[in-house]
Amino acid sequence: MAHIRRFCTCVLLFIMMFPLADSINAQTDRTAEYINQTFYNKRLSLIRTGYDRWKGLADAFPQEKHISEMNAHFYAAVNDFNYGKDADGKTIMPMMVGYAFGWPIGGFYFLGYTTDFKNFFKKDKDESAGYYKAFTLGANVDLRLITLQGDATVSGGTVSLYGKSYIAPVRSFVGAGISKFGLVDRVLPGSSAQPLDAATLAKSQANAAAVNAQQIINKGTYALDLIEFGTNYFPYFTTGLKYFKLVKARYVPNISTAYHQFVDYKDWEKMSWDFELFYESRGKTLTKSFSPKDYEIRFSVFKFLGDQSDALSTDIGTKGTTWRPAAFLGLSYKSKEDAISQTLTESGQAYTGEHGFGGEIGAGFRVLGFKRFGFQEDTYVKLSYFINYSQYFERLPAMTSGLKFRVVF
């Protein structure tokens, strides 16, 4: 009986430790982790919308040539490998691997990501600054006029949930995410709370003017933190809007277009050049996001290699798609004002973010025609070198230069 009592006592103490552990965990600053997760969500959308793209293709194909018979039940791939330097001058290796599989009715997908593969198996004390890793597993169900999708993302011991629906007749989707992240007022120097170490104190003093500063922590209860919408219903343009509840950049609209969308698809094989434009802004209110001080713009020029005999075209309904090998040059500009970095700075961490002009040069395969099926980026395989290119600021600290090999399909 004594052994049973001791065992029951230990079990009771163990159970009682869970609320205490949650309380301790809840008070840990998770701002950098959450911001990395917002960046990760942008890449994750490439996998999630893979089903939307193929559904659009299936609807456009003649019934006797259904796309589900051609794709071998393979809907999307995101393989992204990088080697370069971050804003702290450290050599890093961000890596992303994900696939979407399925059948005409249902499917499943996954995506794994690490901001530095060199640190994947190291202990916390050896990790690079801002280190983040995540894994997502999800499923998709096609109900003809709409598709339903849901997934779970694990990062830093936190599970975030996401649901999405694609409405085929209007070629649009809407999605929402929930997590245990939440905002709390940040403890400033001079308070009665736990003393800050010298480094944190210096960072906090540099931002002492932010009296109502806040941090993002794990609050332990699920709440809405993300809403997003995307459509390719409008001719020639793909547009989207994201809402992030916990960062200063709450409203994030974007729009993209390409020159080939204004050219008859029968002439795509003969084209020598193509151009692409992407614009995104951020604001604490929707009004500010449409008259922004925080924005980025990217312009890419593609020089197709070879002649029309090197093109691979497929007729789809009244239009089609064309694959072309190409060399490309991308230019970007990111405004100095950065609401994402303001969120991090306000939490007490010193990070100003990357900004200014940047560029990327490389070669790969470009697909003309996928934009009208709901894909933000035209699908291609590419190998490139970049310097301060705004599209790759998607980690903390941001990548400032490096080599990239990516397969997005």
Short mmCIF file of C-alpha atoms in Angstrom, two decimals:
data_model
loop_
_atom_site.label_atom_id
_atom_site.label_comp_id
_atom_site.label_asym_id
_atom_site.label_seq_id
_atom_site.Cartn_x
_atom_site.Cartn_y
_atom_site.Cartn_z
CA MET A 1 0.00 0.00 0.00
CA ALA A 2 2.87 2.39 0.77
CA HIS A 3 4.25 1.86 -2.72
CA ILE A 4 0.83 2.61 -4.20
CA ARG A 5 0.50 5.80 -2.15
CA ARG A 6 3.99 6.96 -3.22
CA PHE A 7 3.15 6.17 -6.86
CA CYS A 8 -0.17 8.08 -6.66
CA THR A 9 1.60 11.02 -5.01
CA CYS A 10 4.22 11.15 -7.77
CA VAL A 11 1.52 10.97 -10.47
CA LEU A 12 -0.43 13.77 -8.76
CA LEU A 13 2.67 15.97 -8.53
CA PHE A 14 3.48 15.21 -12.17
CA ILE A 15 -0.03 16.24 -13.27
CA MET A 16 0.14 19.39 -11.13
CA MET A 17 3.34 20.41 -12.93
CA PHE A 18 1.53 20.83 -16.28
CA PRO A 19 -0.22 24.11 -15.40
CA LEU A 20 3.06 25.38 -13.93
CA ALA A 21 4.95 24.39 -17.09
CA ASP A 22 2.30 26.09 -19.24
CA SER A 23 2.57 29.21 -17.08
CA ILE A 24 6.36 29.30 -17.40
CA ASN A 25 6.17 28.60 -21.13
CA ALA A 26 3.48 31.26 -21.58
CA GLN A 27 5.74 33.95 -20.19
CA THR A 28 8.58 33.22 -22.63
CA ASP A 29 8.94 35.73 -25.45
CA ARG A 30 8.01 33.96 -28.71
CA THR A 31 7.93 37.04 -30.97
CA ALA A 32 10.78 35.96 -33.25
CA GLU A 33 9.28 32.47 -33.55
CA TYR A 34 5.88 33.88 -34.51
CA ILE A 35 7.36 36.22 -37.12
CA ASN A 36 9.32 33.34 -38.63
CA GLN A 37 6.03 31.44 -38.74
CA THR A 38 4.32 34.24 -40.70
CA PHE A 39 7.13 33.98 -43.25
CA TYR A 40 6.80 30.19 -43.27
CA ASN A 41 3.08 30.51 -43.98
CA LYS A 42 3.87 32.41 -47.20
CA ARG A 43 5.93 29.47 -48.44
CA LEU A 44 3.37 26.97 -47.16
CA SER A 45 0.73 28.64 -49.34
CA LEU A 46 2.59 27.28 -52.40
CA ILE A 47 1.75 23.75 -51.26
CA ARG A 48 -1.79 24.55 -50.12
CA THR A 49 -2.79 26.19 -53.41
CA GLY A 50 -1.36 23.32 -55.46
CA TYR A 51 -4.75 21.60 -55.28
CA ASP A 52 -6.52 24.79 -56.41
CA ARG A 53 -4.27 25.03 -59.44
CA TRP A 54 -4.84 21.43 -60.52
CA LYS A 55 -8.58 21.73 -59.98
CA GLY A 56 -8.57 24.72 -62.31
CA LEU A 57 -6.65 22.68 -64.86
CA ALA A 58 -9.07 19.76 -64.52
CA ASP A 59 -12.06 22.04 -65.10
CA ALA A 60 -10.40 23.55 -68.19
CA PHE A 61 -9.45 20.24 -69.81
CA PRO A 62 -11.96 18.39 -72.05
CA GLN A 63 -13.66 15.61 -70.10
CA GLU A 64 -11.99 12.87 -72.12
CA LYS A 65 -8.59 14.30 -71.12
CA HIS A 66 -9.03 14.90 -67.39
CA ILE A 67 -5.91 16.30 -65.71
CA SER A 68 -6.19 13.78 -62.85
CA GLU A 69 -5.23 11.09 -65.36
CA MET A 70 -2.06 12.95 -66.29
CA ASN A 71 -0.55 14.15 -63.00
CA ALA A 72 0.05 10.66 -61.50
CA HIS A 73 -1.72 11.80 -58.33
CA PHE A 74 1.05 14.36 -57.72
CA TYR A 75 -0.17 17.92 -57.14
CA ALA A 76 2.67 20.11 -55.90
CA ALA A 77 6.30 20.22 -54.83
CA VAL A 78 8.34 22.83 -53.00
CA ASN A 79 12.04 21.96 -52.76
CA ASP A 80 14.06 25.00 -51.72
CA PHE A 81 17.78 24.78 -50.83
CA ASN A 82 19.94 27.80 -49.94
CA TYR A 83 23.51 28.54 -48.97
CA GLY A 84 24.50 32.07 -48.00
CA LYS A 85 24.91 34.69 -45.29
CA ASP A 86 22.40 36.33 -42.98
CA ALA A 87 22.26 39.91 -41.72
CA ASP A 88 24.63 38.97 -38.88
CA GLY A 89 27.25 37.76 -41.37
CA LYS A 90 26.77 34.10 -40.39
CA THR A 91 26.81 31.32 -43.00
CA ILE A 92 23.42 29.59 -43.05
CA MET A 93 21.57 26.90 -45.01
CA PRO A 94 17.76 27.43 -45.05
CA MET A 95 15.98 24.42 -46.51
CA MET A 96 12.39 23.53 -47.35
CA VAL A 97 10.97 20.21 -48.61
CA GLY A 98 7.29 19.56 -49.25
CA TYR A 99 4.93 17.60 -51.49
CA ALA A 100 1.20 17.36 -52.15
CA PHE A 101 -0.33 14.05 -53.28
CA GLY A 102 -3.89 13.17 -54.13
CA TRP A 103 -6.62 11.60 -56.17
CA PRO A 104 -9.56 13.26 -57.92
CA ILE A 105 -11.47 13.47 -54.60
CA GLY A 106 -8.93 13.72 -51.78
CA GLY A 107 -5.26 14.06 -50.97
CA PHE A 108 -2.64 14.84 -48.34
CA TYR A 109 0.40 17.11 -48.17
CA PHE A 110 3.36 17.96 -45.97
CA LEU A 111 6.07 20.60 -45.70
CA GLY A 112 9.19 20.68 -43.55
CA TYR A 113 11.35 23.76 -43.03
CA THR A 114 14.48 24.84 -41.19
CA THR A 115 16.10 28.27 -41.27
CA ASP A 116 19.53 26.65 -40.98
CA PHE A 117 20.02 22.97 -41.76
CA LYS A 118 23.51 23.07 -40.20
CA ASN A 119 21.78 23.56 -36.84
CA PHE A 120 19.09 20.93 -37.32
CA PHE A 121 20.67 18.40 -34.94
CA LYS A 122 22.42 20.82 -32.58
CA LYS A 123 21.44 21.81 -29.07
CA ASP A 124 19.66 25.09 -28.35
CA LYS A 125 22.83 26.83 -27.19
CA ASP A 126 24.53 26.08 -30.51
CA GLU A 127 21.70 27.25 -32.76
CA SER A 128 22.07 30.21 -35.08
CA ALA A 129 20.32 33.47 -34.24
CA GLY A 130 16.59 33.39 -34.92
CA TYR A 131 16.67 29.65 -35.56
CA TYR A 132 13.28 28.22 -36.53
CA LYS A 133 12.01 24.92 -37.81
CA ALA A 134 8.50 23.68 -38.56
CA PHE A 135 6.60 20.75 -40.00
CA THR A 136 3.09 20.78 -41.50
CA LEU A 137 0.78 17.88 -42.32
CA GLY A 138 -2.58 18.42 -44.01
CA ALA A 139 -5.40 16.97 -46.12
CA ASN A 140 -7.55 18.20 -49.00
CA VAL A 141 -11.05 17.07 -50.10
CA ASP A 142 -12.57 18.00 -53.47
CA LEU A 143 -16.37 18.43 -53.38
CA ARG A 144 -16.60 19.54 -57.04
CA LEU A 145 -17.72 23.17 -56.64
CA ILE A 146 -15.56 23.73 -53.55
CA THR A 147 -12.59 22.06 -51.89
CA LEU A 148 -12.02 21.82 -48.16
CA GLN A 149 -8.52 21.77 -46.68
CA GLY A 150 -7.02 21.59 -43.21
CA ASP A 151 -3.55 21.20 -41.69
CA ALA A 152 -1.57 21.33 -38.48
CA THR A 153 1.86 22.96 -38.09
CA VAL A 154 4.27 22.03 -35.29
CA SER A 155 6.97 24.57 -34.38
CA GLY A 156 8.82 25.06 -31.12
CA GLY A 157 6.43 22.74 -29.29
CA THR A 158 3.41 24.80 -30.45
CA VAL A 159 0.70 23.40 -32.75
CA SER A 160 -1.09 25.84 -35.08
CA LEU A 161 -4.19 24.85 -37.05
CA TYR A 162 -5.39 26.09 -40.44
CA GLY A 163 -8.48 25.61 -42.60
CA LYS A 164 -9.18 26.72 -46.16
CA SER A 165 -11.84 26.48 -48.85
CA TYR A 166 -11.39 27.00 -52.59
CA ILE A 167 -14.51 28.07 -54.53
CA ALA A 168 -14.06 26.83 -58.09
CA PRO A 169 -16.69 28.94 -59.95
CA VAL A 170 -14.98 32.20 -58.86
CA ARG A 171 -11.43 30.78 -58.74
CA SER A 172 -10.90 32.12 -55.21
CA PHE A 173 -9.99 30.78 -51.78
CA VAL A 174 -10.39 31.92 -48.20
CA GLY A 175 -8.47 30.50 -45.26
CA ALA A 176 -8.04 31.06 -41.53
CA GLY A 177 -5.54 29.97 -38.90
CA ILE A 178 -5.64 29.61 -35.12
CA SER A 179 -2.81 29.25 -32.64
CA LYS A 180 -1.97 29.61 -28.95
CA PHE A 181 0.10 32.73 -29.58
CA GLY A 182 -1.08 35.98 -28.00
CA LEU A 183 0.02 39.50 -27.06
CA VAL A 184 1.07 40.68 -23.59
CA ASP A 185 2.58 43.94 -22.35
CA ARG A 186 6.34 43.79 -22.30
CA VAL A 187 8.20 44.22 -19.00
CA LEU A 188 10.33 47.38 -19.26
CA PRO A 189 13.53 48.15 -17.28
CA GLY A 190 12.91 49.47 -13.80
CA SER A 191 9.83 47.33 -13.19
CA SER A 192 9.45 44.96 -10.25
CA ALA A 193 9.59 41.91 -12.51
CA GLN A 194 12.55 39.61 -12.97
CA PRO A 195 15.78 41.58 -13.65
CA LEU A 196 16.98 41.71 -17.25
CA ASP A 197 20.47 40.67 -18.31
CA ALA A 198 22.85 43.31 -19.67
CA ALA A 199 22.23 42.58 -23.35
CA THR A 200 18.44 42.62 -23.01
CA LEU A 201 18.62 45.74 -20.84
CA ALA A 202 20.64 47.59 -23.51
CA LYS A 203 18.14 46.61 -26.21
CA SER A 204 15.20 47.62 -24.03
CA GLN A 205 16.73 50.97 -23.13
CA ALA A 206 17.23 51.72 -26.81
CA ASN A 207 13.49 51.34 -27.22
CA ALA A 208 12.31 52.73 -23.88
CA ALA A 209 10.03 55.19 -25.63
CA ALA A 210 7.69 52.33 -26.47
CA VAL A 211 5.87 52.47 -23.13
CA ASN A 212 3.04 50.26 -24.39
CA ALA A 213 5.42 47.76 -25.99
CA GLN A 214 4.21 44.20 -26.34
CA GLN A 215 5.56 40.70 -26.80
CA ILE A 216 4.08 37.60 -28.41
CA ILE A 217 3.93 34.61 -26.06
CA ASN A 218 2.25 31.21 -25.88
CA LYS A 219 -0.97 31.95 -23.98
CA GLY A 220 -2.04 28.32 -23.91
CA THR A 221 -5.48 28.80 -25.52
CA TYR A 222 -6.36 28.76 -29.20
CA ALA A 223 -7.48 31.98 -30.89
CA LEU A 224 -7.76 33.31 -34.44
CA ASP A 225 -4.53 34.90 -35.67
CA LEU A 226 -4.60 34.66 -39.49
CA ILE A 227 -7.13 35.25 -42.27
CA GLU A 228 -6.20 35.17 -45.95
CA PHE A 229 -7.90 35.50 -49.31
CA GLY A 230 -6.65 34.96 -52.84
CA THR A 231 -8.17 35.07 -56.30
CA ASN A 232 -7.27 34.82 -59.96
CA TYR A 233 -10.82 35.65 -61.07
CA PHE A 234 -9.75 38.96 -62.58
CA PRO A 235 -8.15 38.69 -66.03
CA TYR A 236 -4.37 39.24 -66.19
CA PHE A 237 -3.87 39.67 -62.41
CA THR A 238 -3.49 37.44 -59.35
CA THR A 239 -4.33 39.18 -56.08
CA GLY A 240 -4.41 38.32 -52.40
CA LEU A 241 -4.88 39.75 -48.92
CA LYS A 242 -3.59 38.47 -45.58
CA TYR A 243 -4.55 39.59 -42.07
CA PHE A 244 -2.15 38.89 -39.19
CA LYS A 245 -3.65 39.67 -35.80
CA LEU A 246 -0.47 39.80 -33.71
CA VAL A 247 2.05 41.82 -35.76
CA LYS A 248 2.18 45.51 -36.69
CA ALA A 249 1.84 44.54 -40.37
CA ARG A 250 -1.73 43.37 -39.91
CA TYR A 251 -3.06 43.91 -43.43
CA VAL A 252 -0.91 42.62 -46.29
CA PRO A 253 -2.38 42.95 -49.81
CA ASN A 254 -0.42 41.81 -52.86
CA ILE A 255 -0.82 41.70 -56.62
CA SER A 256 1.19 40.11 -59.41
CA THR A 257 1.05 40.02 -63.19
CA ALA A 258 3.20 39.01 -66.16
CA TYR A 259 3.60 40.24 -69.71
CA HIS A 260 2.70 36.87 -71.25
CA GLN A 261 -0.78 37.09 -69.72
CA PHE A 262 -1.55 39.92 -72.16
CA VAL A 263 -0.32 37.88 -75.17
CA ASP A 264 -2.34 35.23 -76.98
CA TYR A 265 -1.22 31.84 -75.71
CA LYS A 266 -0.67 30.63 -79.30
CA ASP A 267 2.23 33.10 -79.49
CA TRP A 268 3.94 31.98 -76.25
CA GLU A 269 6.18 29.52 -78.09
CA LYS A 270 7.50 32.38 -80.25
CA MET A 271 8.16 34.84 -77.42
CA SER A 272 11.77 35.84 -76.75
CA TRP A 273 11.16 37.81 -73.54
CA ASP A 274 8.80 37.84 -70.60
CA PHE A 275 8.41 40.22 -67.65
CA GLU A 276 6.87 39.77 -64.20
CA LEU A 277 5.79 42.32 -61.58
CA PHE A 278 4.98 41.67 -57.91
CA TYR A 279 3.88 44.26 -55.35
CA GLU A 280 3.08 43.85 -51.66
CA SER A 281 2.36 46.41 -48.94
CA ARG A 282 1.80 46.22 -45.19
CA GLY A 283 -0.14 48.37 -42.76
CA LYS A 284 -1.65 48.35 -39.28
CA THR A 285 -4.97 49.29 -40.88
CA LEU A 286 -6.39 48.43 -44.29
CA THR A 287 -6.32 52.12 -45.27
CA LYS A 288 -2.61 52.38 -44.47
CA SER A 289 -1.84 49.22 -46.43
CA PHE A 290 -3.28 50.83 -49.57
CA SER A 291 -1.33 54.08 -49.04
CA PRO A 292 1.74 52.46 -47.54
CA LYS A 293 5.09 53.45 -46.17
CA ASP A 294 5.96 49.77 -45.74
CA TYR A 295 6.09 47.95 -49.09
CA GLU A 296 8.18 45.89 -51.49
CA ILE A 297 8.22 45.63 -55.25
CA ARG A 298 9.92 43.05 -57.47
CA PHE A 299 10.44 43.17 -61.23
CA SER A 300 11.86 40.23 -63.17
CA VAL A 301 13.02 39.95 -66.79
CA PHE A 302 13.13 36.53 -68.49
CA LYS A 303 15.13 35.82 -71.66
CA PHE A 304 13.88 32.59 -73.19
CA LEU A 305 16.63 30.25 -74.39
CA GLY A 306 16.45 28.46 -77.71
CA ASP A 307 13.63 28.81 -80.22
CA GLN A 308 10.04 27.60 -80.35
CA SER A 309 11.21 24.03 -80.95
CA ASP A 310 12.42 24.07 -77.32
CA ALA A 311 8.97 24.98 -76.01
CA LEU A 312 6.58 22.37 -74.60
CA SER A 313 2.94 23.46 -74.94
CA THR A 314 -0.32 21.90 -73.82
CA ASP A 315 -3.77 22.96 -75.00
CA ILE A 316 -6.22 23.36 -72.13
CA GLY A 317 -9.78 24.19 -73.11
CA THR A 318 -9.60 27.44 -75.08
CA LYS A 319 -6.09 28.25 -73.80
CA GLY A 320 -2.99 26.41 -72.67
CA THR A 321 0.37 26.35 -70.89
CA THR A 322 3.90 26.54 -72.28
CA TRP A 323 7.19 25.48 -70.67
CA ARG A 324 10.27 27.49 -71.66
CA PRO A 325 13.91 27.37 -70.48
CA ALA A 326 15.01 30.88 -69.55
CA ALA A 327 17.70 33.05 -68.01
CA PHE A 328 16.39 35.76 -65.71
CA LEU A 329 17.31 38.90 -63.81
CA GLY A 330 15.25 40.06 -60.84
CA LEU A 331 15.36 43.48 -59.17
CA SER A 332 13.68 44.35 -55.88
CA TYR A 333 13.15 47.28 -53.56
CA LYS A 334 12.02 47.12 -49.93
CA SER A 335 11.08 50.30 -48.07
CA LYS A 336 13.08 51.22 -44.97
CA GLU A 337 9.95 51.25 -42.82
CA ASP A 338 9.20 47.69 -41.77
CA ALA A 339 6.27 46.81 -39.51
CA ILE A 340 7.52 43.25 -39.09
CA SER A 341 10.84 44.42 -37.64
CA GLN A 342 8.97 47.01 -35.50
CA THR A 343 7.08 44.12 -33.91
CA LEU A 344 10.36 42.42 -33.07
CA THR A 345 12.05 45.60 -31.83
CA GLU A 346 9.08 46.40 -29.59
CA SER A 347 9.39 43.00 -27.96
CA GLY A 348 12.87 44.01 -26.76
CA GLN A 349 15.04 42.42 -29.44
CA ALA A 350 17.38 44.49 -31.59
CA TYR A 351 16.66 43.83 -35.24
CA THR A 352 16.09 46.53 -37.86
CA GLY A 353 15.31 44.33 -40.86
CA GLU A 354 16.70 44.43 -44.38
CA HIS A 355 15.67 47.06 -46.91
CA GLY A 356 16.77 48.89 -50.05
CA PHE A 357 17.59 47.59 -53.52
CA GLY A 358 18.48 43.98 -54.27
CA GLY A 359 18.86 41.60 -57.17
CA GLU A 360 18.87 38.00 -58.34
CA ILE A 361 20.32 36.39 -61.47
CA GLY A 362 20.01 32.82 -62.68
CA ALA A 363 18.43 30.33 -65.06
CA GLY A 364 15.69 27.72 -65.01
CA PHE A 365 12.35 26.58 -66.42
CA ARG A 366 9.41 28.98 -66.57
CA VAL A 367 5.79 27.96 -67.14
CA LEU A 368 3.53 30.41 -68.96
CA GLY A 369 -0.17 30.09 -68.16
CA PHE A 370 -0.32 28.82 -64.59
CA LYS A 371 -1.10 32.23 -63.11
CA ARG A 372 -4.65 32.08 -64.41
CA PHE A 373 -5.11 28.83 -62.49
CA GLY A 374 -4.39 30.46 -59.14
CA PHE A 375 -0.64 30.15 -58.67
CA GLN A 376 0.98 33.34 -57.36
CA GLU A 377 4.33 32.48 -58.88
CA ASP A 378 4.79 30.93 -62.29
CA THR A 379 6.04 27.41 -61.76
CA TYR A 380 9.70 26.91 -62.51
CA VAL A 381 12.94 25.21 -61.56
CA LYS A 382 15.71 27.72 -60.91
CA LEU A 383 19.32 28.07 -59.85
CA SER A 384 20.29 31.61 -58.89
CA TYR A 385 22.58 33.94 -56.97
CA PHE A 386 21.03 36.84 -55.05
CA ILE A 387 22.05 39.88 -53.01
CA ASN A 388 19.60 41.61 -50.65
CA TYR A 389 16.64 40.29 -52.66
CA SER A 390 13.42 41.12 -50.80
CA GLN A 391 11.70 37.80 -51.52
CA TYR A 392 14.31 36.02 -49.39
CA PHE A 393 14.02 38.16 -46.26
CA GLU A 394 11.80 35.37 -44.96
CA ARG A 395 13.80 34.43 -41.91
CA LEU A 396 15.27 36.26 -38.91
CA PRO A 397 17.96 37.47 -39.39
CA ALA A 398 17.25 37.84 -43.11
CA MET A 399 19.40 36.29 -45.82
CA THR A 400 21.49 39.02 -47.43
CA SER A 401 23.22 36.98 -50.16
CA GLY A 402 23.61 33.43 -51.33
CA LEU A 403 22.89 30.65 -53.77
CA LYS A 404 19.41 29.19 -54.27
CA PHE A 405 18.20 26.02 -55.95
CA ARG A 406 14.42 25.73 -56.02
CA VAL A 407 11.82 23.47 -57.60
CA VAL A 408 8.27 24.80 -57.34
CA PHE A 409 5.60 22.78 -59.12
#
